[in-house]
Amino acid sequence: MTGVTDVIDVTGVIDVIFVLHTAWIPLLVPFLVSPAGKRLASNLPPRQAMWLLTATAAGLAAASTCALALLIVPGATHLHVVAALGDLLTPLSSGSPDSVIATAVTAAALLVWCTARLVRGVRRRWTQLRHAGRLAAEADGELVVLPDEHPDAYALPGTPGRIVVTTGMLRALSAPEREVLLAHERAHLRERHHLFTAVVDLAGLCHPALRTLREPLAYALERSADEAAAGAVGSRRLTARAIGRAALATRSSAAAVRTRPASALSATAGPVPRRVAALLGHGAEDRMARHLARRAAALVLVACLALSAGASLQAADNLHDGIEVAQGETR
């Protein structure tokens, strides 16, 4: 029995040390993605950027949540009920029990806090989508024209979605520019951009550093819709002019923005001057420099995602080995 206990004391401690160290990696990695995310949105093709940013946010949120759960286990094994349920001969420990228990309590508090925020966020987002769906269902066709002098236009998600535009916006644009605006909002609905926004917003509730991906994602979504509109009307210059004029008209009326539903996506959102410059090809860097920046930003995000996922899996595997040893099994 003494030999088994010696194995537990040595090997179990080593496993838990690995758990406590590797589990911190997914909690720290999200702080590295903000610069890469901004660079990626500016250099990668919009559709690729929005997919990569969303996948990164979701993956890092999942890994950080799993890391918090893994940090709870070593401290929880000091409770007699947990040790009995797991058939543990000795608690998992990597030093002072007080520090292990303190880490577990802190991780548990953070996990409960994040879970509560995530549940509220999902409910809020679901309520917004249901409200948007009810508004969309009340319309007879794809286009809804509101008798409002304040210029505004936005895509309202639903089944199916609707394009909402005010009479003030229609008067502010020429007929070809209106076609651009409708094509832009139609792209938002067709590609379900509101779902990408929802995923990144919810990921930000799991880890505060992931909120920084919201801005580059919004830019990528608008750029994707810009490119779709340019392809639909066959003119990048016309698209740039329409987006610019619509944004200027909306900026002159703050009331328009205040009346939009929370889930709406609009052609006038985000850094319009950057979007116009991208459509016209102004301010472009050297082709090789842009290519290198694109590859570097994408590589950083993929590396962060792989590192975070790998650390979570390694921590889980080490924890599993430590539990087996604490149960008296030899490896």
CSV table of C-alpha atoms in Angstrom, one decimal:
chain,number,residue,atom,x,y,z
A,1,MET,CA,0.0,0.0,0.0
A,2,THR,CA,2.9,2.3,0.8
A,3,GLY,CA,4.3,1.7,-2.7
A,4,VAL,CA,1.0,2.7,-4.3
A,5,THR,CA,0.8,5.8,-2.2
A,6,ASP,CA,4.4,6.8,-3.2
A,7,VAL,CA,3.4,6.4,-6.9
A,8,ILE,CA,0.3,8.6,-6.3
A,9,ASP,CA,2.4,11.2,-4.4
A,10,VAL,CA,5.0,11.5,-7.2
A,11,THR,CA,3.2,10.8,-10.5
A,12,GLY,CA,-0.1,12.4,-9.4
A,13,VAL,CA,1.6,15.6,-8.5
A,14,ILE,CA,3.4,15.7,-11.8
A,15,ASP,CA,0.2,15.3,-13.7
A,16,VAL,CA,-1.6,18.0,-11.8
A,17,ILE,CA,1.3,20.4,-12.2
A,18,PHE,CA,0.9,19.9,-16.0
A,19,VAL,CA,-2.9,20.4,-15.7
A,20,LEU,CA,-2.5,23.7,-13.7
A,21,HIS,CA,0.1,25.0,-16.2
A,22,THR,CA,-1.4,23.9,-19.5
A,23,ALA,CA,-5.0,24.9,-18.5
A,24,TRP,CA,-3.9,28.6,-18.1
A,25,ILE,CA,-2.8,28.7,-21.8
A,26,PRO,CA,-6.4,28.8,-23.3
A,27,LEU,CA,-7.2,31.6,-20.8
A,28,LEU,CA,-4.2,33.7,-21.9
A,29,VAL,CA,-4.2,33.1,-25.7
A,30,PRO,CA,-7.3,35.2,-26.5
A,31,PHE,CA,-5.4,38.3,-25.5
A,32,LEU,CA,-3.1,37.7,-28.5
A,33,VAL,CA,-5.8,37.7,-31.2
A,34,SER,CA,-6.8,41.3,-31.3
A,35,PRO,CA,-4.0,42.8,-33.5
A,36,ALA,CA,-4.1,39.8,-35.8
A,37,GLY,CA,-7.8,40.0,-36.1
A,38,LYS,CA,-7.7,43.7,-37.2
A,39,ARG,CA,-4.9,43.0,-39.7
A,40,LEU,CA,-6.7,39.9,-41.1
A,41,ALA,CA,-10.0,41.8,-41.7
A,42,SER,CA,-8.0,44.5,-43.7
A,43,ASN,CA,-6.0,42.1,-45.8
A,44,LEU,CA,-7.9,38.8,-46.3
A,45,PRO,CA,-10.8,38.5,-48.7
A,46,PRO,CA,-13.9,39.4,-46.8
A,47,ARG,CA,-15.7,36.0,-46.9
A,48,GLN,CA,-12.5,34.2,-45.8
A,49,ALA,CA,-11.9,36.8,-43.0
A,50,MET,CA,-15.5,36.5,-41.6
A,51,TRP,CA,-15.3,32.7,-41.5
A,52,LEU,CA,-11.8,32.6,-39.9
A,53,LEU,CA,-12.7,35.3,-37.3
A,54,THR,CA,-15.9,33.5,-36.3
A,55,ALA,CA,-14.3,30.1,-36.1
A,56,THR,CA,-11.4,31.5,-34.0
A,57,ALA,CA,-13.8,33.3,-31.6
A,58,ALA,CA,-15.9,30.2,-31.1
A,59,GLY,CA,-12.9,27.9,-30.7
A,60,LEU,CA,-11.1,30.1,-28.2
A,61,ALA,CA,-14.3,30.6,-26.2
A,62,ALA,CA,-14.8,26.8,-26.0
A,63,ALA,CA,-11.2,26.2,-25.0
A,64,SER,CA,-11.2,28.9,-22.3
A,65,THR,CA,-14.4,27.5,-20.9
A,66,CYS,CA,-13.0,24.0,-20.8
A,67,ALA,CA,-9.9,25.3,-19.1
A,68,LEU,CA,-11.9,26.8,-16.3
A,69,ALA,CA,-13.7,23.5,-15.8
A,70,LEU,CA,-10.3,21.6,-15.7
A,71,LEU,CA,-8.9,24.0,-13.1
A,72,ILE,CA,-11.8,23.2,-10.8
A,73,VAL,CA,-11.1,19.4,-10.6
A,74,PRO,CA,-7.9,19.3,-8.6
A,75,GLY,CA,-9.3,21.4,-5.8
A,76,ALA,CA,-12.7,19.6,-5.9
A,77,THR,CA,-11.0,16.3,-5.2
A,78,HIS,CA,-10.1,17.6,-1.7
A,79,LEU,CA,-13.9,17.3,-0.9
A,80,HIS,CA,-14.6,13.9,0.6
A,81,VAL,CA,-17.8,13.5,-1.5
A,82,VAL,CA,-15.9,14.1,-4.7
A,83,ALA,CA,-13.1,11.8,-3.7
A,84,ALA,CA,-15.6,9.1,-2.8
A,85,LEU,CA,-17.5,9.4,-6.1
A,86,GLY,CA,-14.2,9.2,-8.0
A,87,ASP,CA,-12.8,6.3,-5.9
A,88,LEU,CA,-9.7,8.4,-5.2
A,89,LEU,CA,-7.3,7.1,-2.6
A,90,THR,CA,-5.8,10.6,-2.2
A,91,PRO,CA,-6.8,14.1,-3.5
A,92,LEU,CA,-5.1,15.5,-6.6
A,93,SER,CA,-2.6,18.0,-5.4
A,94,SER,CA,0.5,19.9,-6.7
A,95,GLY,CA,1.7,21.6,-3.6
A,96,SER,CA,-0.2,23.6,-1.0
A,97,PRO,CA,-3.8,22.3,-0.8
A,98,ASP,CA,-4.9,25.9,0.0
A,99,SER,CA,-3.6,27.3,-3.3
A,100,VAL,CA,-5.1,24.4,-5.3
A,101,ILE,CA,-8.5,24.9,-3.5
A,102,ALA,CA,-8.3,28.7,-4.0
A,103,THR,CA,-7.6,28.2,-7.7
A,104,ALA,CA,-10.6,25.8,-8.0
A,105,VAL,CA,-12.9,28.2,-6.2
A,106,THR,CA,-11.8,31.2,-8.4
A,107,ALA,CA,-12.2,29.1,-11.6
A,108,ALA,CA,-15.7,27.9,-10.4
A,109,ALA,CA,-16.8,31.4,-9.7
A,110,LEU,CA,-15.6,32.6,-13.1
A,111,LEU,CA,-17.3,29.6,-14.8
A,112,VAL,CA,-20.6,30.3,-13.1
A,113,TRP,CA,-20.3,34.0,-14.0
A,114,CYS,CA,-19.5,33.3,-17.7
A,115,THR,CA,-22.3,30.7,-17.9
A,116,ALA,CA,-24.8,33.1,-16.5
A,117,ARG,CA,-23.7,35.8,-18.9
A,118,LEU,CA,-23.9,33.3,-21.8
A,119,VAL,CA,-27.4,32.2,-20.9
A,120,ARG,CA,-28.6,35.8,-20.7
A,121,GLY,CA,-26.8,36.6,-24.0
A,122,VAL,CA,-28.5,33.7,-25.8
A,123,ARG,CA,-31.9,34.6,-24.4
A,124,ARG,CA,-31.4,38.2,-25.4
A,125,ARG,CA,-30.2,37.3,-28.9
A,126,TRP,CA,-33.1,34.9,-29.3
A,127,THR,CA,-35.6,37.5,-28.2
A,128,GLN,CA,-34.1,40.0,-30.7
A,129,LEU,CA,-34.3,37.5,-33.6
A,130,ARG,CA,-37.9,36.6,-32.7
A,131,HIS,CA,-38.8,40.3,-32.6
A,132,ALA,CA,-37.1,40.8,-36.0
A,133,GLY,CA,-38.9,37.8,-37.4
A,134,ARG,CA,-42.3,39.1,-36.3
A,135,LEU,CA,-41.5,42.5,-37.9
A,136,ALA,CA,-40.4,40.7,-41.1
A,137,ALA,CA,-43.5,38.5,-41.1
A,138,GLU,CA,-45.8,41.5,-41.1
A,139,ALA,CA,-44.4,42.6,-44.5
A,140,ASP,CA,-45.8,41.4,-47.8
A,141,GLY,CA,-42.6,41.4,-49.8
A,142,GLU,CA,-38.9,41.5,-49.5
A,143,LEU,CA,-38.7,45.3,-49.5
A,144,VAL,CA,-40.4,47.3,-46.7
A,145,VAL,CA,-40.6,51.1,-47.2
A,146,LEU,CA,-41.1,53.1,-44.1
A,147,PRO,CA,-42.7,56.6,-44.4
A,148,ASP,CA,-39.9,58.3,-42.5
A,149,GLU,CA,-38.0,61.4,-43.4
A,150,HIS,CA,-34.9,60.2,-41.6
A,151,PRO,CA,-32.6,58.4,-44.1
A,152,ASP,CA,-31.9,54.8,-43.1
A,153,ALA,CA,-31.8,51.3,-44.5
A,154,TYR,CA,-31.0,47.9,-43.0
A,155,ALA,CA,-31.4,44.1,-43.3
A,156,LEU,CA,-33.9,42.6,-40.9
A,157,PRO,CA,-33.2,38.9,-40.3
A,158,GLY,CA,-36.1,36.5,-40.3
A,159,THR,CA,-37.7,33.6,-42.2
A,160,PRO,CA,-37.5,35.1,-44.8
A,161,GLY,CA,-35.6,38.3,-44.0
A,162,ARG,CA,-36.7,41.7,-45.1
A,163,ILE,CA,-34.9,44.8,-46.4
A,164,VAL,CA,-36.1,48.0,-44.6
A,165,VAL,CA,-35.6,51.4,-46.2
A,166,THR,CA,-37.1,54.8,-45.3
A,167,THR,CA,-38.5,57.2,-47.8
A,168,GLY,CA,-35.8,59.7,-46.7
A,169,MET,CA,-33.1,57.3,-47.8
A,170,LEU,CA,-34.8,56.7,-51.1
A,171,ARG,CA,-34.9,60.4,-51.8
A,172,ALA,CA,-31.2,60.7,-50.9
A,173,LEU,CA,-30.0,58.3,-53.5
A,174,SER,CA,-30.4,58.0,-57.3
A,175,ALA,CA,-32.0,55.0,-58.9
A,176,PRO,CA,-28.7,53.1,-59.6
A,177,GLU,CA,-27.5,53.9,-56.0
A,178,ARG,CA,-30.7,52.4,-54.6
A,179,GLU,CA,-30.0,49.2,-56.5
A,180,VAL,CA,-26.6,49.1,-54.8
A,181,LEU,CA,-28.1,49.6,-51.4
A,182,LEU,CA,-30.7,46.8,-51.9
A,183,ALA,CA,-28.0,44.5,-53.3
A,184,HIS,CA,-25.9,45.1,-50.2
A,185,GLU,CA,-28.7,44.4,-47.7
A,186,ARG,CA,-29.8,41.4,-49.7
A,187,ALA,CA,-26.3,40.0,-49.4
A,188,HIS,CA,-26.5,40.3,-45.6
A,189,LEU,CA,-29.7,38.3,-45.6
A,190,ARG,CA,-28.6,35.7,-48.1
A,191,GLU,CA,-25.3,35.0,-46.3
A,192,ARG,CA,-26.9,35.1,-42.8
A,193,HIS,CA,-24.4,37.6,-41.5
A,194,HIS,CA,-26.4,38.0,-38.3
A,195,LEU,CA,-25.4,34.5,-37.3
A,196,PHE,CA,-21.7,35.3,-37.5
A,197,THR,CA,-22.3,38.4,-35.4
A,198,ALA,CA,-24.2,36.3,-32.8
A,199,VAL,CA,-21.4,33.7,-32.5
A,200,VAL,CA,-18.7,36.4,-31.9
A,201,ASP,CA,-20.9,38.3,-29.5
A,202,LEU,CA,-21.6,35.2,-27.4
A,203,ALA,CA,-17.9,34.2,-27.5
A,204,GLY,CA,-17.1,37.6,-26.0
A,205,LEU,CA,-19.3,36.8,-23.1
A,206,CYS,CA,-17.2,33.7,-22.4
A,207,HIS,CA,-13.9,35.6,-22.5
A,208,PRO,CA,-13.6,39.4,-22.4
A,209,ALA,CA,-10.6,39.5,-24.8
A,210,LEU,CA,-12.7,38.0,-27.6
A,211,ARG,CA,-14.9,41.1,-27.7
A,212,THR,CA,-12.1,42.8,-29.7
A,213,LEU,CA,-12.9,40.5,-32.6
A,214,ARG,CA,-16.4,42.1,-33.0
A,215,GLU,CA,-15.0,45.2,-34.8
A,216,PRO,CA,-12.9,43.4,-37.4
A,217,LEU,CA,-15.8,40.9,-38.0
A,218,ALA,CA,-18.2,43.8,-38.5
A,219,TYR,CA,-15.8,45.2,-41.1
A,220,ALA,CA,-15.4,41.9,-42.8
A,221,LEU,CA,-19.2,41.4,-43.0
A,222,GLU,CA,-19.8,44.8,-44.5
A,223,ARG,CA,-16.9,44.3,-47.0
A,224,SER,CA,-18.4,41.0,-48.0
A,225,ALA,CA,-21.8,42.7,-48.7
A,226,ASP,CA,-20.0,45.5,-50.5
A,227,GLU,CA,-18.3,43.0,-52.8
A,228,ALA,CA,-21.6,41.2,-53.4
A,229,ALA,CA,-23.3,44.5,-54.3
A,230,ALA,CA,-20.5,45.5,-56.6
A,231,GLY,CA,-20.8,42.2,-58.4
A,232,ALA,CA,-24.6,42.5,-58.7
A,233,VAL,CA,-24.5,46.0,-60.2
A,234,GLY,CA,-21.3,45.5,-62.2
A,235,SER,CA,-19.6,48.7,-61.0
A,236,ARG,CA,-17.2,49.1,-58.0
A,237,ARG,CA,-17.2,52.9,-58.5
A,238,LEU,CA,-21.0,53.1,-58.4
A,239,THR,CA,-21.0,50.9,-55.3
A,240,ALA,CA,-18.5,53.0,-53.5
A,241,ARG,CA,-20.4,56.2,-54.3
A,242,ALA,CA,-23.7,54.7,-53.2
A,243,ILE,CA,-22.3,53.4,-49.9
A,244,GLY,CA,-20.6,56.8,-49.2
A,245,ARG,CA,-23.8,58.8,-50.0
A,246,ALA,CA,-26.0,56.5,-47.9
A,247,ALA,CA,-23.6,56.8,-45.0
A,248,LEU,CA,-23.5,60.6,-45.2
A,249,ALA,CA,-27.3,60.8,-45.3
A,250,THR,CA,-27.6,58.5,-42.3
A,251,ARG,CA,-24.9,60.3,-40.3
A,252,SER,CA,-26.9,63.5,-40.6
A,253,SER,CA,-29.8,61.9,-38.8
A,254,ALA,CA,-29.0,60.2,-35.5
A,255,ALA,CA,-32.6,59.4,-35.0
A,256,ALA,CA,-32.4,56.8,-37.8
A,257,VAL,CA,-29.8,54.7,-36.0
A,258,ARG,CA,-31.8,54.8,-32.7
A,259,THR,CA,-34.9,53.3,-34.3
A,260,ARG,CA,-33.1,50.2,-35.8
A,261,PRO,CA,-33.8,46.8,-34.3
A,262,ALA,CA,-30.8,45.5,-32.4
A,263,SER,CA,-30.3,42.6,-34.8
A,264,ALA,CA,-30.3,44.7,-37.9
A,265,LEU,CA,-27.3,45.0,-40.3
A,266,SER,CA,-26.8,48.2,-42.3
A,267,ALA,CA,-24.7,49.3,-45.3
A,268,THR,CA,-24.0,52.5,-43.5
A,269,ALA,CA,-22.3,50.8,-40.5
A,270,GLY,CA,-18.6,50.5,-39.7
A,271,PRO,CA,-15.6,52.4,-41.2
A,272,VAL,CA,-17.2,53.6,-44.4
A,273,PRO,CA,-14.1,55.5,-45.7
A,274,ARG,CA,-12.0,52.3,-45.4
A,275,ARG,CA,-14.7,50.3,-47.2
A,276,VAL,CA,-15.0,52.9,-50.0
A,277,ALA,CA,-11.2,53.0,-50.4
A,278,ALA,CA,-11.1,49.2,-50.6
A,279,LEU,CA,-13.8,49.2,-53.3
A,280,LEU,CA,-11.9,51.8,-55.3
A,281,GLY,CA,-8.5,50.2,-54.7
A,282,HIS,CA,-7.1,53.4,-53.1
A,283,GLY,CA,-4.4,53.2,-50.4
A,284,ALA,CA,-3.5,49.6,-51.3
A,285,GLU,CA,-0.1,48.5,-50.1
A,286,ASP,CA,2.4,46.7,-52.3
A,287,ARG,CA,1.0,43.4,-53.5
A,288,MET,CA,3.8,41.4,-51.9
A,289,ALA,CA,3.5,43.3,-48.6
A,290,ARG,CA,-0.3,42.7,-48.5
A,291,HIS,CA,0.2,39.0,-49.3
A,292,LEU,CA,2.7,38.7,-46.4
A,293,ALA,CA,0.5,40.6,-44.0
A,294,ARG,CA,-2.4,38.4,-44.9
A,295,ARG,CA,-0.5,35.2,-44.4
A,296,ALA,CA,1.0,36.4,-41.1
A,297,ALA,CA,-2.4,37.4,-39.7
A,298,ALA,CA,-4.1,34.2,-40.7
A,299,LEU,CA,-1.1,32.2,-39.3
A,300,VAL,CA,-1.3,33.9,-36.0
A,301,LEU,CA,-5.1,33.2,-35.6
A,302,VAL,CA,-4.7,29.6,-36.7
A,303,ALA,CA,-1.8,29.2,-34.3
A,304,CYS,CA,-3.7,30.7,-31.4
A,305,LEU,CA,-6.6,28.4,-32.1
A,306,ALA,CA,-4.4,25.3,-32.4
A,307,LEU,CA,-2.4,26.2,-29.3
A,308,SER,CA,-5.5,26.8,-27.2
A,309,ALA,CA,-7.2,23.6,-28.3
A,310,GLY,CA,-4.0,21.6,-27.9
A,311,ALA,CA,-3.4,22.9,-24.4
A,312,SER,CA,-7.0,22.1,-23.4
A,313,LEU,CA,-6.7,18.5,-24.7
A,314,GLN,CA,-3.3,18.1,-23.1
A,315,ALA,CA,-4.6,19.3,-19.8
A,316,ALA,CA,-7.6,17.0,-20.0
A,317,ASP,CA,-5.3,14.0,-20.8
A,318,ASN,CA,-3.0,14.8,-17.9
A,319,LEU,CA,-5.9,15.2,-15.6
A,320,HIS,CA,-7.2,11.8,-16.7
A,321,ASP,CA,-3.9,10.2,-16.0
A,322,GLY,CA,-3.6,11.9,-12.6
A,323,ILE,CA,-7.1,10.6,-11.6
A,324,GLU,CA,-6.1,7.1,-12.6
A,325,VAL,CA,-3.0,7.2,-10.5
A,326,ALA,CA,-5.0,8.7,-7.6
A,327,GLN,CA,-7.3,5.7,-7.9
A,328,GLY,CA,-4.4,3.4,-7.4
A,329,GLU,CA,-3.9,2.4,-11.0
A,330,THR,CA,-0.4,2.2,-12.4
A,331,ARG,CA,0.6,3.4,-15.9
